[in-house]
mmCIF file of C-alpha atoms in Angstrom:
data_model
loop_
_atom_site.group_PDB
_atom_site.id
_atom_site.type_symbol
_atom_site.label_atom_id
_atom_site.label_comp_id
_atom_site.label_asym_id
_atom_site.label_seq_id
_atom_site.Cartn_x
_atom_site.Cartn_y
_atom_site.Cartn_z
ATOM 1 C CA MET B 1 -1.313 -3.176 -4.433
ATOM 2 C CA VAL B 2 -4.547 -0.892 -4.541
ATOM 3 C CA GLU B 3 -5.274 0.393 -8.073
ATOM 4 C CA TYR B 4 -6.901 3.687 -8.140
ATOM 5 C CA ASP B 5 -7.368 6.784 -9.901
ATOM 6 C CA PRO B 6 -5.499 9.772 -8.511
ATOM 7 C CA HIS B 7 -7.766 12.347 -10.145
ATOM 8 C CA ARG B 8 -10.658 11.257 -8.199
ATOM 9 C CA TRP B 9 -11.347 12.266 -4.657
ATOM 10 C CA TRP B 10 -14.771 11.493 -3.152
ATOM 11 C CA SER B 11 -15.281 8.131 -4.760
ATOM 12 C CA TYR B 12 -12.067 6.654 -2.369
ATOM 13 C CA PHE B 13 -13.428 8.693 0.610
ATOM 14 C CA HIS B 14 -15.211 5.613 2.130
ATOM 15 C CA TYR B 15 -12.351 2.903 1.203
ATOM 16 C CA LEU B 16 -11.320 0.720 3.960
ATOM 17 C CA ARG B 17 -8.865 -1.449 1.805
ATOM 18 C CA GLY B 18 -5.456 0.098 2.052
ATOM 19 C CA SER B 19 -6.553 3.059 4.146
ATOM 20 C CA MET B 20 -4.993 2.028 7.333
ATOM 21 C CA VAL B 21 -8.274 2.169 9.432
ATOM 22 C CA LYS B 22 -8.568 -1.371 10.190
ATOM 23 C CA GLU B 23 -4.638 -1.442 11.521
ATOM 24 C CA ILE B 24 -5.303 1.791 13.849
ATOM 25 C CA VAL B 25 -8.869 1.595 14.800
ATOM 26 C CA GLY B 26 -8.175 0.051 18.189
ATOM 27 C CA ARG B 27 -5.753 2.484 19.132
ATOM 28 C CA VAL B 28 -7.437 5.416 18.078
ATOM 29 C CA LEU B 29 -10.744 4.173 19.975
ATOM 30 C CA LEU B 30 -8.615 3.506 23.239
ATOM 31 C CA PHE B 31 -7.475 7.141 22.933
ATOM 32 C CA VAL B 32 -11.023 8.468 22.077
ATOM 33 C CA VAL B 33 -12.073 6.480 25.377
ATOM 34 C CA TRP B 34 -9.279 7.835 27.520
ATOM 35 C CA SER B 35 -10.014 11.690 26.587
ATOM 36 C CA ALA B 36 -13.581 11.196 27.267
ATOM 37 C CA GLY B 37 -12.899 9.901 30.764
ATOM 38 C CA VAL B 38 -10.449 12.861 31.373
ATOM 39 C CA VAL B 39 -12.956 15.434 30.260
ATOM 40 C CA ALA B 40 -15.603 13.812 32.505
ATOM 41 C CA PHE B 41 -13.039 13.648 35.456
ATOM 42 C CA SER B 42 -12.121 17.181 34.977
ATOM 43 C CA ASN B 43 -15.712 18.597 34.795
ATOM 44 C CA HIS B 44 -17.085 16.391 37.888
ATOM 45 C CA VAL B 45 -14.397 15.564 39.914
ATOM 46 C CA ALA B 46 -11.368 17.626 39.939
ATOM 47 C CA HIS B 47 -9.674 19.986 37.509
ATOM 48 C CA VAL B 48 -6.862 18.281 35.616
ATOM 49 C CA GLY B 49 -6.073 20.517 33.062
ATOM 50 C CA VAL B 50 -2.338 21.674 32.245
ATOM 51 C CA PRO B 51 -0.907 24.477 30.073
ATOM 52 C CA PRO B 52 -0.720 23.340 26.523
ATOM 53 C CA THR B 53 2.959 24.619 25.882
ATOM 54 C CA VAL B 54 4.698 21.742 26.099
ATOM 55 C CA HIS B 55 2.504 19.631 23.955
ATOM 56 C CA THR B 56 2.837 22.469 21.277
ATOM 57 C CA LEU B 57 6.498 22.022 21.380
ATOM 58 C CA ALA B 58 6.526 18.200 21.564
ATOM 59 C CA GLY B 59 4.062 18.055 18.694
ATOM 60 C CA MET B 60 6.440 19.863 16.204
ATOM 61 C CA SER B 61 9.153 17.435 17.101
ATOM 62 C CA LEU B 62 6.966 14.419 16.811
ATOM 63 C CA SER B 63 5.595 15.760 13.600
ATOM 64 C CA LEU B 64 9.348 15.868 11.947
ATOM 65 C CA LEU B 65 9.754 12.410 13.349
ATOM 66 C CA LEU B 66 6.849 10.815 11.672
ATOM 67 C CA VAL B 67 7.678 12.816 8.464
ATOM 68 C CA PHE B 68 11.282 11.240 8.647
ATOM 69 C CA ARG B 69 9.849 7.629 9.173
ATOM 70 C CA THR B 70 7.456 8.001 6.241
ATOM 71 C CA ASN B 71 10.149 9.468 4.031
ATOM 72 C CA ALA B 72 12.521 6.662 5.162
ATOM 73 C CA SER B 73 10.118 3.881 4.379
ATOM 74 C CA TYR B 74 8.980 5.552 1.095
ATOM 75 C CA ASP B 75 12.504 5.525 -0.154
ATOM 76 C CA ARG B 76 12.748 1.647 0.716
ATOM 77 C CA PHE B 77 9.582 1.152 -0.926
ATOM 78 C CA TRP B 78 10.542 3.039 -4.348
ATOM 79 C CA GLU B 79 14.012 1.368 -4.242
ATOM 80 C CA GLY B 80 12.271 -1.799 -4.025
ATOM 81 C CA ARG B 81 10.351 -0.827 -6.902
ATOM 82 C CA LYS B 82 13.412 0.282 -8.915
ATOM 83 C CA LEU B 83 15.229 -3.245 -8.413
ATOM 84 C CA TRP B 84 11.971 -4.992 -9.474
ATOM 85 C CA GLY B 85 11.969 -2.751 -12.666
ATOM 86 C CA GLY B 86 15.701 -3.692 -13.070
ATOM 87 C CA ILE B 87 14.742 -7.479 -12.708
ATOM 88 C CA VAL B 88 11.914 -6.884 -15.809
ATOM 89 C CA ASN B 89 14.424 -5.135 -18.014
ATOM 90 C CA GLU B 90 17.368 -7.788 -17.462
ATOM 91 C CA THR B 91 14.973 -10.670 -18.066
ATOM 92 C CA ARG B 92 14.030 -9.268 -21.453
ATOM 93 C CA ASN B 93 17.418 -8.168 -22.136
ATOM 94 C CA LEU B 94 18.685 -11.791 -21.536
ATOM 95 C CA VAL B 95 16.138 -13.561 -23.985
ATOM 96 C CA ARG B 96 16.449 -10.793 -26.358
ATOM 97 C CA ALA B 97 19.903 -11.254 -26.896
ATOM 98 C CA SER B 98 20.231 -14.896 -26.665
ATOM 99 C CA GLU B 99 17.815 -15.466 -29.339
ATOM 100 C CA VAL B 100 20.165 -13.792 -31.862
ATOM 101 C CA PHE B 101 22.969 -16.844 -30.814
ATOM 102 C CA LEU B 102 20.896 -19.525 -29.534
ATOM 103 C CA GLY B 103 17.984 -19.137 -32.709
ATOM 104 C CA ARG B 104 14.833 -21.422 -32.375
ATOM 105 C CA THR B 105 16.901 -24.359 -30.510
ATOM 106 C CA PRO B 106 15.674 -26.354 -27.449
ATOM 107 C CA LEU B 107 18.610 -24.466 -25.546
ATOM 108 C CA PHE B 108 16.730 -21.215 -26.329
ATOM 109 C CA ALA B 109 13.313 -22.662 -25.034
ATOM 110 C CA SER B 110 14.891 -23.882 -21.933
ATOM 111 C CA LEU B 111 16.809 -20.696 -21.241
ATOM 112 C CA VAL B 112 13.252 -18.745 -21.942
ATOM 113 C CA ARG B 113 11.522 -21.204 -19.485
ATOM 114 C CA TRP B 114 14.018 -20.885 -16.765
ATOM 115 C CA THR B 115 14.098 -17.057 -17.161
ATOM 116 C CA ALA B 116 10.513 -16.879 -16.865
ATOM 117 C CA VAL B 117 10.065 -18.818 -13.374
ATOM 118 C CA PHE B 118 13.158 -16.580 -12.065
ATOM 119 C CA PRO B 119 10.776 -13.704 -10.826
ATOM 120 C CA PHE B 120 8.320 -16.044 -9.189
ATOM 121 C CA ALA B 121 11.376 -17.830 -7.267
ATOM 122 C CA ALA B 122 12.660 -14.377 -6.418
ATOM 123 C CA SER B 123 9.329 -12.716 -4.968
ATOM 124 C CA ALA B 124 8.682 -16.187 -3.077
ATOM 125 C CA SER B 125 11.961 -16.223 -1.695
ATOM 126 C CA LEU B 126 11.471 -12.545 -0.488
ATOM 127 C CA ARG B 127 8.331 -13.776 1.141
ATOM 128 C CA GLY B 128 9.739 -16.980 2.643
ATOM 129 C CA GLN B 129 8.206 -19.326 0.289
ATOM 130 C CA ARG B 130 9.750 -21.744 -2.240
ATOM 131 C CA GLN B 131 8.134 -22.017 -5.540
ATOM 132 C CA LEU B 132 8.587 -21.447 -9.206
ATOM 133 C CA GLY B 133 5.377 -19.991 -10.423
ATOM 134 C CA PRO B 134 2.507 -21.635 -12.631
ATOM 135 C CA ARG B 135 4.415 -22.531 -15.742
ATOM 136 C CA ALA B 136 7.150 -24.654 -13.518
ATOM 137 C CA GLY B 137 5.422 -27.699 -15.181
ATOM 138 C CA ASP B 138 6.966 -26.882 -18.507
ATOM 139 C CA LEU B 139 10.542 -27.661 -16.986
ATOM 140 C CA PRO B 140 11.793 -31.173 -16.434
ATOM 141 C CA PRO B 141 10.317 -32.433 -12.950
ATOM 142 C CA GLU B 142 13.915 -33.605 -11.923
ATOM 143 C CA ALA B 143 15.424 -30.238 -12.447
ATOM 144 C CA VAL B 144 12.373 -28.394 -10.671
ATOM 145 C CA GLN B 145 12.536 -30.638 -7.837
ATOM 146 C CA GLU B 146 16.571 -29.969 -7.512
ATOM 147 C CA VAL B 147 16.095 -26.346 -7.689
ATOM 148 C CA LEU B 148 13.401 -26.461 -5.051
ATOM 149 C CA LYS B 149 15.673 -28.046 -2.726
ATOM 150 C CA ALA B 150 18.398 -25.547 -2.972
ATOM 151 C CA GLN B 151 19.209 -23.599 -0.285
ATOM 152 C CA HIS B 152 18.390 -20.612 -2.029
ATOM 153 C CA VAL B 153 15.992 -21.211 -4.814
ATOM 154 C CA PRO B 154 16.367 -17.885 -6.984
ATOM 155 C CA LEU B 155 20.030 -18.815 -6.858
ATOM 156 C CA GLY B 156 19.347 -22.297 -8.104
ATOM 157 C CA VAL B 157 17.260 -20.917 -10.960
ATOM 158 C CA ALA B 158 20.125 -18.847 -12.049
ATOM 159 C CA ARG B 159 22.577 -21.642 -12.255
ATOM 160 C CA ARG B 160 20.294 -23.406 -14.561
ATOM 161 C CA MET B 161 20.280 -20.321 -16.837
ATOM 162 C CA SER B 162 23.872 -20.030 -16.646
ATOM 163 C CA ALA B 163 24.177 -23.694 -17.505
ATOM 164 C CA VAL B 164 22.002 -23.451 -20.308
ATOM 165 C CA LEU B 165 24.206 -20.455 -21.758
ATOM 166 C CA ASP B 166 27.506 -22.653 -21.072
ATOM 167 C CA GLU B 167 25.897 -25.559 -23.081
ATOM 168 C CA GLY B 168 25.387 -23.117 -26.052
ATOM 169 C CA ARG B 169 29.184 -22.020 -25.858
ATOM 170 C CA ARG B 170 30.101 -25.865 -25.719
ATOM 171 C CA GLN B 171 28.000 -26.747 -28.541
ATOM 172 C CA GLY B 172 29.877 -24.106 -30.743
ATOM 173 C CA LEU B 173 26.855 -21.770 -31.090
ATOM 174 C CA TYR B 174 29.072 -18.451 -29.920
ATOM 175 C CA PRO B 175 32.430 -17.836 -28.650
ATOM 176 C CA GLU B 176 33.031 -17.540 -24.821
ATOM 177 C CA TYR B 177 33.176 -13.727 -24.796
ATOM 178 C CA VAL B 178 29.601 -13.799 -26.089
ATOM 179 C CA GLN B 179 28.691 -16.261 -23.155
ATOM 180 C CA MET B 180 30.113 -13.865 -20.776
ATOM 181 C CA GLN B 181 28.139 -11.025 -22.094
ATOM 182 C CA LEU B 182 25.049 -13.095 -21.970
ATOM 183 C CA ASP B 183 25.664 -14.229 -18.586
ATOM 184 C CA GLN B 184 26.149 -10.610 -17.405
ATOM 185 C CA ASN B 185 22.325 -10.363 -17.585
ATOM 186 C CA VAL B 186 22.035 -13.283 -15.053
ATOM 187 C CA GLN B 187 24.386 -11.711 -12.666
ATOM 188 C CA LEU B 188 22.408 -8.521 -12.760
ATOM 189 C CA LEU B 189 19.286 -10.411 -11.984
ATOM 190 C CA ILE B 190 21.048 -11.911 -8.845
ATOM 191 C CA ASP B 191 22.415 -8.526 -8.009
ATOM 192 C CA TYR B 192 18.783 -6.868 -8.130
ATOM 193 C CA LEU B 193 17.468 -9.672 -5.775
ATOM 194 C CA GLY B 194 20.210 -9.299 -3.510
ATOM 195 C CA GLY B 195 19.146 -5.262 -3.104
ATOM 196 C CA CYS B 196 15.489 -6.590 -2.498
ATOM 197 C CA GLU B 197 16.974 -9.024 0.145
ATOM 198 C CA ARG B 198 18.896 -6.103 1.680
ATOM 199 C CA ILE B 199 15.796 -4.097 2.248
ATOM 200 C CA HIS B 200 13.688 -7.088 3.281
ATOM 201 C CA ARG B 201 16.451 -8.139 6.010
ATOM 202 C CA THR B 202 17.258 -4.570 7.414
ATOM 203 C CA PRO B 203 14.369 -3.351 9.494
ATOM 204 C CA MET B 204 14.293 0.292 10.656
ATOM 205 C CA PRO B 205 16.682 0.574 13.379
ATOM 206 C CA PHE B 206 14.945 -0.436 16.770
ATOM 207 C CA ALA B 207 15.785 2.447 18.800
ATOM 208 C CA TYR B 208 14.228 4.698 16.520
ATOM 209 C CA MET B 209 11.010 2.773 16.238
ATOM 210 C CA VAL B 210 10.829 2.277 19.993
ATOM 211 C CA HIS B 211 11.497 6.071 20.796
ATOM 212 C CA LEU B 212 8.956 7.097 18.121
ATOM 213 C CA ARG B 213 6.233 4.995 19.654
ATOM 214 C CA ARG B 214 6.955 5.817 23.340
ATOM 215 C CA ALA B 215 6.716 9.517 22.237
ATOM 216 C CA LEU B 216 3.877 8.833 20.082
ATOM 217 C CA ILE B 217 1.960 7.096 22.913
ATOM 218 C CA LEU B 218 2.811 9.480 25.581
ATOM 219 C CA TYR B 219 1.977 12.720 23.508
ATOM 220 C CA CYS B 220 -1.546 11.260 22.744
ATOM 221 C CA PHE B 221 -2.105 9.807 26.517
ATOM 222 C CA THR B 222 -1.382 13.355 27.662
ATOM 223 C CA LEU B 223 -2.824 15.684 25.097
ATOM 224 C CA PRO B 224 -6.158 15.764 26.690
ATOM 225 C CA PHE B 225 -5.113 17.340 29.830
ATOM 226 C CA ALA B 226 -3.740 20.167 27.634
ATOM 227 C CA LEU B 227 -7.168 20.646 25.716
ATOM 228 C CA VAL B 228 -9.833 19.843 28.283
ATOM 229 C CA ASP B 229 -9.755 23.543 29.638
ATOM 230 C CA THR B 230 -9.969 25.124 26.266
ATOM 231 C CA PHE B 231 -11.941 22.799 24.381
ATOM 232 C CA GLY B 232 -14.323 20.804 26.778
ATOM 233 C CA TRP B 233 -16.195 18.030 25.489
ATOM 234 C CA VAL B 234 -14.699 18.997 21.899
ATOM 235 C CA THR B 235 -11.546 17.692 23.177
ATOM 236 C CA VAL B 236 -12.889 14.178 22.687
ATOM 237 C CA PRO B 237 -13.438 14.501 18.662
ATOM 238 C CA SER B 238 -10.040 16.554 18.803
ATOM 239 C CA ILE B 239 -8.164 13.616 20.090
ATOM 240 C CA PHE B 240 -9.681 11.485 17.440
ATOM 241 C CA VAL B 241 -8.561 13.649 14.643
ATOM 242 C CA VAL B 242 -4.967 13.875 16.185
ATOM 243 C CA THR B 243 -4.478 10.038 16.850
ATOM 244 C CA TYR B 244 -6.061 9.356 13.432
ATOM 245 C CA VAL B 245 -3.481 11.368 11.698
ATOM 246 C CA PHE B 246 -0.456 10.388 13.839
ATOM 247 C CA PHE B 247 -1.049 6.784 14.039
ATOM 248 C CA GLY B 248 -2.019 6.512 10.481
ATOM 249 C CA ILE B 249 1.260 8.205 9.402
ATOM 250 C CA GLU B 250 3.135 5.936 11.614
ATOM 251 C CA GLU B 251 1.367 2.762 10.308
ATOM 252 C CA ILE B 252 2.073 3.609 6.603
ATOM 253 C CA GLY B 253 5.512 3.915 7.272
ATOM 254 C CA VAL B 254 5.387 0.503 8.838
ATOM 255 C CA GLU B 255 3.455 -1.074 5.957
ATOM 256 C CA ILE B 256 5.755 0.233 2.984
ATOM 257 C CA GLU B 257 8.924 -0.222 4.819
ATOM 258 C CA ASP B 258 9.154 -4.053 3.501
ATOM 259 C CA PRO B 259 7.336 -3.855 0.336
ATOM 260 C CA PHE B 260 7.648 -7.259 -0.751
ATOM 261 C CA GLY B 261 4.881 -8.857 1.073
ATOM 262 C CA THR B 262 1.086 -9.336 0.574
ATOM 263 C CA ASP B 263 -0.224 -5.902 2.071
ATOM 264 C CA ASP B 264 -2.656 -3.878 0.436
ATOM 265 C CA ASN B 265 -0.014 -1.019 -0.135
ATOM 266 C CA ASP B 266 2.941 -3.248 -0.868
ATOM 267 C CA LEU B 267 4.405 -3.811 -4.735
ATOM 268 C CA PRO B 268 2.323 -5.710 -6.876
ATOM 269 C CA LEU B 269 5.036 -8.516 -7.281
ATOM 270 C CA ASP B 270 2.466 -11.081 -8.573
ATOM 271 C CA THR B 271 1.191 -8.868 -11.402
ATOM 272 C CA ILE B 272 5.152 -7.909 -12.418
ATOM 273 C CA CYS B 273 6.302 -11.596 -12.430
ATOM 274 C CA GLU B 274 3.106 -12.500 -14.753
ATOM 275 C CA ASN B 275 3.795 -9.703 -17.127
ATOM 276 C CA ILE B 276 7.313 -10.831 -17.182
ATOM 277 C CA GLN B 277 6.409 -14.559 -17.750
ATOM 278 C CA ARG B 278 3.995 -13.505 -20.722
ATOM 279 C CA ASN B 279 6.746 -11.220 -22.327
ATOM 280 C CA LEU B 280 9.297 -14.243 -22.298
ATOM 281 C CA LEU B 281 7.091 -16.843 -23.066
ATOM 282 C CA ALA B 282 5.931 -14.838 -26.600
ATOM 283 C CA PHE B 283 9.253 -15.513 -27.742
ATOM 284 C CA LEU B 284 8.292 -19.166 -27.983
ATOM 285 C CA PRO B 285 6.058 -20.726 -30.706
ATOM 286 C CA ALA B 286 2.606 -21.134 -29.375
ATOM 287 C CA THR B 287 2.565 -24.656 -30.275
ATOM 288 C CA GLY B 288 2.555 -26.214 -26.875
ATOM 289 C CA THR B 289 5.556 -27.849 -24.824
ATOM 290 C CA ASN B 290 7.935 -29.487 -27.112
ATOM 291 C CA PRO B 291 9.418 -32.768 -25.758
ATOM 292 C CA GLU B 292 12.984 -31.736 -26.971
ATOM 293 C CA ASP B 293 12.719 -28.619 -25.161
ATOM 294 C CA ARG B 294 11.912 -30.383 -21.880
ATOM 295 C CA SER B 295 14.772 -32.652 -22.285
ATOM 296 C CA ALA B 296 17.156 -29.754 -23.090
ATOM 297 C CA ALA B 297 16.224 -28.190 -19.790
#
């Protein structure tokens, strides 16, 4: 995600990163060249201008379609951010509450470390990867390899977290109802990840996407014919402005509809995961890894 100051205007005017310019420049230049050809043909070969009424009406409908497209994509983006906010909250709640019952035991250190790698496993899963983050080395290598070989890596991590909570009950540190309450946080982590997977695996309906793009291409392709009589050679910069605005809006919707990737405008999942890890590991003594903690994991 691109960090910026919303109060500043001109300092970002020349930015290319995150502005969709690189993604749409080819399409925009294609239609600019096409419009120049239409104007030249109309001036020197044969008149090809048409009344602009149809394009005026179609432009309003196309604008509404683009607005709906962007709003639908932003809803997905914001829901993804809320789900990751829930992951932040539940990891903190789990460690905070379990500290009271587990105390400074090897089980508590194990739970903290497994909880700290869950966000990394979740974000990697959403990106089609399998990894547990930079602090996976604090966990037993055999357990890490077993989790990484699981069909669903974040679920494998959650099973480890639940197993630690169950071991605490078996050791008599708390009764069964406390275990159930603590495990509720683990369940919510899986629920939030499931919500992210729903967004990730459900693209915008194909019919809507293809209809919008067909309408957009047809509109921009025929627009020079509606402008050439009125604007002459000014049609060329006019087409540049119209295509830049329309294709830019459509591309923004494409980029943010699945906000869990690594595009410039996606959610900063790496930063969120690192913050969660720092928050949770702060519960542990800053004395390095205790061999007893590793064996308890």
